[in-house]
Coordinates of C-alpha atoms in Angstrom, one line a residue:
X1 CA -273.8 -119.0 -88.0
X2 CA -270.8 -117.4 -89.4
X3 CA -270.0 -113.9 -88.1
X4 CA -269.4 -111.1 -90.6
X5 CA -265.8 -110.6 -91.4
X6 CA -265.8 -107.0 -90.1
X7 CA -267.1 -108.1 -86.8
X8 CA -264.3 -110.7 -86.5
X9 CA -261.7 -108.0 -87.3
X10 CA -263.2 -105.7 -84.7
X11 CA -263.1 -108.4 -82.1
X12 CA -259.5 -109.2 -82.8
X13 CA -258.6 -105.5 -82.6
X14 CA -260.3 -105.2 -79.2
X15 CA -258.5 -108.3 -78.0
X16 CA -255.1 -106.9 -79.2
X17 CA -255.9 -103.6 -77.4
X18 CA -256.8 -105.3 -74.2
X19 CA -253.5 -107.2 -74.4
X20 CA -251.5 -104.0 -74.6
X21 CA -253.5 -101.8 -72.2
X22 CA -253.2 -102.3 -68.5
X23 CA -254.5 -99.6 -66.1
X24 CA -252.4 -100.8 -63.2
X25 CA -249.0 -99.5 -64.3
X26 CA -246.8 -97.6 -61.9
X27 CA -245.0 -94.4 -63.0
X28 CA -241.6 -95.0 -61.4
X29 CA -240.1 -91.7 -62.6
X30 CA -242.9 -89.4 -61.5
X31 CA -245.2 -89.9 -58.5
X32 CA -247.2 -86.7 -59.2
X33 CA -249.4 -88.4 -61.8
X34 CA -252.8 -90.1 -62.2
X35 CA -254.8 -92.1 -64.7
X36 CA -251.8 -94.3 -65.6
X37 CA -252.3 -96.6 -68.7
X38 CA -249.7 -99.1 -70.0
X39 CA -249.6 -99.1 -73.7
X40 CA -247.2 -101.6 -75.4
X41 CA -245.2 -101.9 -72.2
X42 CA -244.9 -98.1 -71.9
X43 CA -246.6 -96.5 -68.8
X44 CA -248.3 -93.2 -69.7
X45 CA -250.0 -91.0 -67.1
X46 CA -251.6 -87.6 -66.7
X47 CA -249.6 -85.0 -64.7
X48 CA -251.3 -83.4 -61.7
X49 CA -252.6 -79.9 -62.5
X50 CA -252.6 -80.3 -66.3
X51 CA -254.0 -82.5 -69.0
X52 CA -250.6 -83.3 -70.4
X53 CA -249.6 -87.0 -70.7
X54 CA -246.1 -87.9 -69.5
X55 CA -244.0 -90.9 -70.6
X56 CA -243.0 -92.7 -67.4
X57 CA -240.0 -94.3 -69.1
X58 CA -238.1 -91.0 -68.8
X59 CA -237.9 -87.9 -66.7
X60 CA -240.9 -85.5 -66.7
X61 CA -240.3 -81.8 -67.4
X62 CA -239.5 -79.4 -64.6
X63 CA -242.4 -77.2 -65.6
X64 CA -244.9 -80.0 -65.2
X65 CA -243.4 -81.1 -61.8
X66 CA -243.6 -77.5 -60.5
X67 CA -247.2 -77.3 -61.7
X68 CA -248.1 -80.6 -60.0
X69 CA -246.6 -79.5 -56.7
X70 CA -248.7 -76.3 -56.7
X71 CA -251.8 -78.4 -57.6
X72 CA -251.2 -80.8 -54.8
X73 CA -250.7 -77.9 -52.3
X74 CA -253.9 -76.1 -53.4
X75 CA -255.9 -79.3 -53.3
X76 CA -254.6 -80.3 -49.9
X77 CA -253.0 -83.5 -51.1
X78 CA -249.7 -82.7 -49.4
X79 CA -248.0 -80.0 -47.4
X80 CA -246.1 -77.1 -49.0
X81 CA -242.5 -78.1 -49.7
X82 CA -240.2 -77.0 -46.9
X83 CA -237.6 -75.7 -49.3
X84 CA -238.5 -73.6 -52.4
X85 CA -236.4 -73.8 -55.6
X86 CA -233.2 -71.8 -55.1
X87 CA -233.6 -69.2 -57.8
X88 CA -235.0 -65.7 -58.2
X89 CA -238.6 -66.3 -57.0
X90 CA -238.9 -69.9 -55.7
X91 CA -241.7 -72.2 -56.7
X92 CA -244.7 -70.8 -58.5
X93 CA -247.6 -72.0 -60.7
X94 CA -246.0 -72.0 -64.2
X95 CA -247.5 -71.9 -67.6
X96 CA -246.4 -74.9 -69.7
X97 CA -246.7 -75.4 -73.4
X98 CA -248.2 -78.6 -75.0
X99 CA -244.8 -80.3 -74.7
X100 CA -244.6 -79.6 -71.0
X101 CA -241.9 -76.9 -71.3
X102 CA -241.9 -73.5 -69.8
X103 CA -243.5 -70.7 -71.8
X104 CA -241.3 -67.7 -72.2
X105 CA -243.7 -65.4 -70.3
X106 CA -244.9 -66.2 -66.8
X107 CA -247.3 -64.3 -64.5
X108 CA -248.4 -64.6 -60.9
X109 CA -252.1 -64.5 -61.5
X110 CA -252.3 -60.7 -61.2
X111 CA -250.9 -58.1 -63.5
X112 CA -247.3 -59.0 -62.7
X113 CA -245.3 -60.9 -65.4
X114 CA -241.7 -61.7 -66.3
X115 CA -239.6 -63.7 -68.8
X116 CA -237.9 -67.0 -67.9
X117 CA -235.3 -69.3 -69.3
X118 CA -235.8 -72.9 -70.1
X119 CA -235.3 -73.8 -66.4
X120 CA -238.3 -71.5 -65.5
X121 CA -236.0 -69.1 -63.7
X122 CA -236.7 -65.4 -64.0
X123 CA -234.2 -63.6 -66.2
X124 CA -235.8 -60.1 -66.5
X125 CA -237.3 -57.5 -64.2
X126 CA -240.9 -58.0 -63.3
X127 CA -243.4 -55.9 -65.3
X128 CA -247.0 -55.7 -66.5
X129 CA -248.9 -58.1 -68.7
X130 CA -247.6 -56.2 -71.7
X131 CA -244.0 -57.3 -71.1
X132 CA -242.5 -58.9 -74.3
X133 CA -240.8 -62.3 -74.0
X134 CA -239.8 -63.2 -77.6
X135 CA -238.1 -66.5 -76.8
X136 CA -237.3 -69.1 -74.1
X137 CA -233.6 -68.7 -73.6
X138 CA -231.9 -72.1 -73.2
X139 CA -230.1 -73.0 -70.0
X140 CA -227.1 -74.9 -71.3
X141 CA -225.0 -75.0 -68.2
X142 CA -226.0 -75.8 -64.6
X143 CA -223.6 -75.6 -61.7
X144 CA -224.5 -77.3 -58.4
X145 CA -222.6 -77.3 -55.1
X146 CA -223.2 -78.9 -51.8
X147 CA -221.4 -79.9 -48.6
X148 CA -221.4 -83.3 -47.0
X149 CA -221.4 -84.0 -43.3
X150 CA -218.3 -85.1 -41.5
X151 CA -216.9 -88.6 -42.0
X152 CA -214.4 -90.5 -39.8
X153 CA -212.3 -91.5 -42.8
X154 CA -211.0 -89.5 -45.7
X155 CA -212.9 -90.1 -49.0
X156 CA -211.0 -91.2 -52.1
X157 CA -211.4 -88.2 -54.5
X158 CA -211.3 -90.1 -57.9
X159 CA -213.6 -92.9 -56.6
X160 CA -216.2 -90.4 -55.2
X161 CA -216.2 -88.3 -58.4
X162 CA -216.6 -91.4 -60.5
X163 CA -219.5 -92.8 -58.3
X164 CA -221.3 -89.4 -58.5
X165 CA -221.1 -89.4 -62.3
X166 CA -222.3 -93.0 -62.6
X167 CA -225.2 -92.5 -60.1
X168 CA -226.5 -89.4 -61.9
X169 CA -226.2 -91.0 -65.3
X170 CA -228.0 -94.2 -64.2
X171 CA -230.7 -92.6 -62.0
X172 CA -231.6 -89.7 -64.3
X173 CA -230.7 -91.3 -67.7
X174 CA -228.3 -88.5 -68.6
X175 CA -225.2 -89.2 -70.8
X176 CA -222.1 -89.1 -68.6
X177 CA -220.5 -86.8 -71.2
X178 CA -222.7 -84.0 -69.8
X179 CA -221.7 -84.6 -66.2
X180 CA -218.6 -83.3 -64.4
X181 CA -218.1 -84.0 -60.7
X182 CA -215.3 -82.4 -58.5
X183 CA -214.7 -83.2 -54.9
X184 CA -212.9 -80.7 -52.7
X185 CA -213.5 -81.8 -49.1
X186 CA -216.1 -81.2 -47.8
X187 CA -217.6 -79.7 -50.9
X188 CA -218.9 -81.5 -54.0
X189 CA -219.3 -79.5 -57.2
X190 CA -221.4 -80.9 -60.1
X191 CA -221.5 -79.4 -63.6
X192 CA -224.2 -80.3 -66.1
X193 CA -223.5 -79.0 -69.6
X194 CA -225.7 -79.7 -72.7
X195 CA -225.9 -77.5 -75.8
X196 CA -229.0 -77.6 -77.9
X197 CA -227.1 -79.4 -80.7
X198 CA -226.1 -82.1 -78.2
X199 CA -229.7 -83.0 -77.2
X200 CA -231.9 -85.2 -79.3
X201 CA -235.6 -85.5 -79.0
X202 CA -235.3 -88.6 -76.8
X203 CA -232.5 -87.2 -74.5
X204 CA -233.3 -85.9 -71.0
X205 CA -232.7 -82.2 -70.4
X206 CA -230.2 -81.1 -67.8
X207 CA -232.8 -78.7 -66.4
X208 CA -235.1 -81.6 -65.5
X209 CA -232.1 -83.6 -64.1
X210 CA -231.1 -80.7 -61.8
X211 CA -234.7 -80.5 -60.5
X212 CA -235.0 -84.2 -59.8
X213 CA -231.5 -84.1 -58.2
X214 CA -232.5 -81.1 -56.0
X215 CA -235.7 -83.0 -54.8
X216 CA -233.6 -86.1 -54.0
X217 CA -231.1 -84.0 -51.9
X218 CA -234.0 -82.3 -50.0
X219 CA -235.6 -85.7 -49.2
X220 CA -238.6 -85.0 -51.5
X221 CA -237.9 -87.6 -54.3
X222 CA -240.1 -87.7 -57.3
X223 CA -238.8 -91.1 -58.4
X224 CA -240.4 -94.1 -56.8
X225 CA -237.9 -96.7 -55.4
X226 CA -234.5 -96.6 -53.9
X227 CA -233.2 -93.2 -52.8
X228 CA -230.3 -91.4 -54.3
X229 CA -226.9 -92.7 -53.2
X230 CA -224.0 -90.6 -54.3
X231 CA -221.3 -92.7 -52.6
X232 CA -221.9 -96.4 -52.5
X233 CA -218.5 -97.0 -50.9
X234 CA -219.3 -95.0 -47.8
X235 CA -223.1 -95.6 -47.8
X236 CA -223.9 -93.1 -45.0
X237 CA -222.6 -90.0 -46.7
X238 CA -225.1 -87.2 -46.2
X239 CA -225.3 -84.0 -48.1
X240 CA -226.7 -80.6 -47.1
X241 CA -229.0 -78.4 -49.1
X242 CA -227.8 -78.0 -52.7
X243 CA -227.2 -74.6 -54.3
X244 CA -227.9 -74.4 -58.0
X245 CA -226.8 -71.7 -60.5
X246 CA -228.2 -71.5 -64.0
X247 CA -226.1 -70.2 -66.9
X248 CA -228.1 -69.3 -70.0
X249 CA -227.0 -69.0 -73.7
X250 CA -227.8 -65.3 -73.3
X251 CA -227.1 -63.0 -70.4
X252 CA -230.0 -62.0 -68.1
X253 CA -231.7 -58.7 -68.6
X254 CA -231.9 -57.2 -65.1
X255 CA -231.7 -53.5 -64.3
X256 CA -230.9 -51.4 -61.2
X257 CA -234.5 -50.8 -60.3
X258 CA -235.1 -54.2 -58.7
X259 CA -231.9 -54.3 -56.7
X260 CA -232.2 -55.1 -53.0
X261 CA -232.5 -51.9 -50.9
X262 CA -229.5 -53.0 -48.8
X263 CA -227.4 -53.4 -51.9
X264 CA -228.5 -50.0 -53.3
X265 CA -227.5 -48.4 -49.9
X266 CA -224.1 -49.9 -50.1
X267 CA -223.6 -48.7 -53.6
X268 CA -224.6 -45.2 -52.7
X269 CA -222.3 -45.1 -49.7
X270 CA -219.4 -46.3 -51.8
X271 CA -220.1 -43.6 -54.4
X272 CA -220.4 -40.9 -51.8
X273 CA -217.1 -42.1 -50.2
X274 CA -215.3 -41.8 -53.6
X275 CA -216.7 -38.4 -54.2
X276 CA -215.7 -37.2 -50.8
X277 CA -212.2 -38.5 -51.3
X278 CA -211.9 -36.7 -54.6
X279 CA -213.1 -33.4 -53.0
X280 CA -210.6 -33.7 -50.1
X281 CA -207.8 -34.3 -52.6
X282 CA -208.8 -31.3 -54.7
X283 CA -209.1 -28.9 -51.7
X284 CA -205.8 -30.2 -50.3
X285 CA -204.0 -29.5 -53.5
X286 CA -205.5 -26.0 -53.8
X287 CA -204.4 -25.1 -50.2
X288 CA -200.9 -26.5 -51.0
X289 CA -200.7 -24.4 -54.1
X290 CA -201.7 -21.2 -52.3
X291 CA -199.2 -21.9 -49.6
X292 CA -196.4 -22.4 -52.1
X293 CA -197.3 -19.1 -53.9
X294 CA -197.3 -17.2 -50.6
X295 CA -194.0 -18.7 -49.6
X296 CA -192.4 -17.6 -52.9
X297 CA -193.8 -14.1 -52.5
X298 CA -192.4 -13.7 -49.0
X299 CA -189.0 -14.9 -50.2
X300 CA -188.9 -12.3 -53.0
X301 CA -189.8 -9.5 -50.5
X302 CA -186.9 -10.6 -48.2
X303 CA -184.5 -10.5 -51.1
X304 CA -185.5 -7.0 -52.1
X305 CA -185.1 -5.7 -48.5
X306 CA -181.6 -7.2 -48.3
X307 CA -180.6 -5.7 -51.6
X308 CA -181.9 -2.2 -50.7

């Protein structure tokens, strides 16, 4: 009996789908995922803590990674990270948009909210839920610095700088034109610069690269496979905790009200010292002026007595 043509087409379509779908794929660029499906040789998975699908062929967004860490901590899947993100407030449970990017306004689950940049770093004072965050200000420049442990032999500066650029480019899929490495023993300085016009829809963002890099340095890699190796020539070169600075396209909007009490105290002392110095100078000049007037008056009286 000949099968209906529609049934044949449906069977062929199902066979084609079965050939392209494999549920056993491994997300090499993000271990904080589940429900991985291979579609046309591309592994796609659901990020922990959200219903957003990530492409395992590239880096996942920093927002989704932070959300996955909070999810794993709250569900007991892993211990709280020993080191928080080095920014204004450390790691928090962020709000991500449908593309996995940070929303401009973030809150802590209560009535406290603030505005963030594209790196999820707070750039305003904390306020109430009515705080206005009109846009996500782009972080176009990230400066990272770290210090390596002692080595018996001196490192070749040009070679190390070249190896660092190559490793970051290969591991995180970032164009080397966006990477600058400078070695000043024992410090390494890495600059990531990427304007909005330089980033296409398929390019990785320097914000995500910096987060992946920070996790690698702290021994909490997100990528599955070999660990980060910044100097293949030395092999055993170890780096300490990385310090990261975020430079946005627009200046942050902080006010004096949230300054550290110690900093405020220092500012007050400096102001008082300046005022006290001015007062001393004024009184000294007044006394000096009175003394000079009295001296002139006495001299005039002496001249009159001699002339009389």
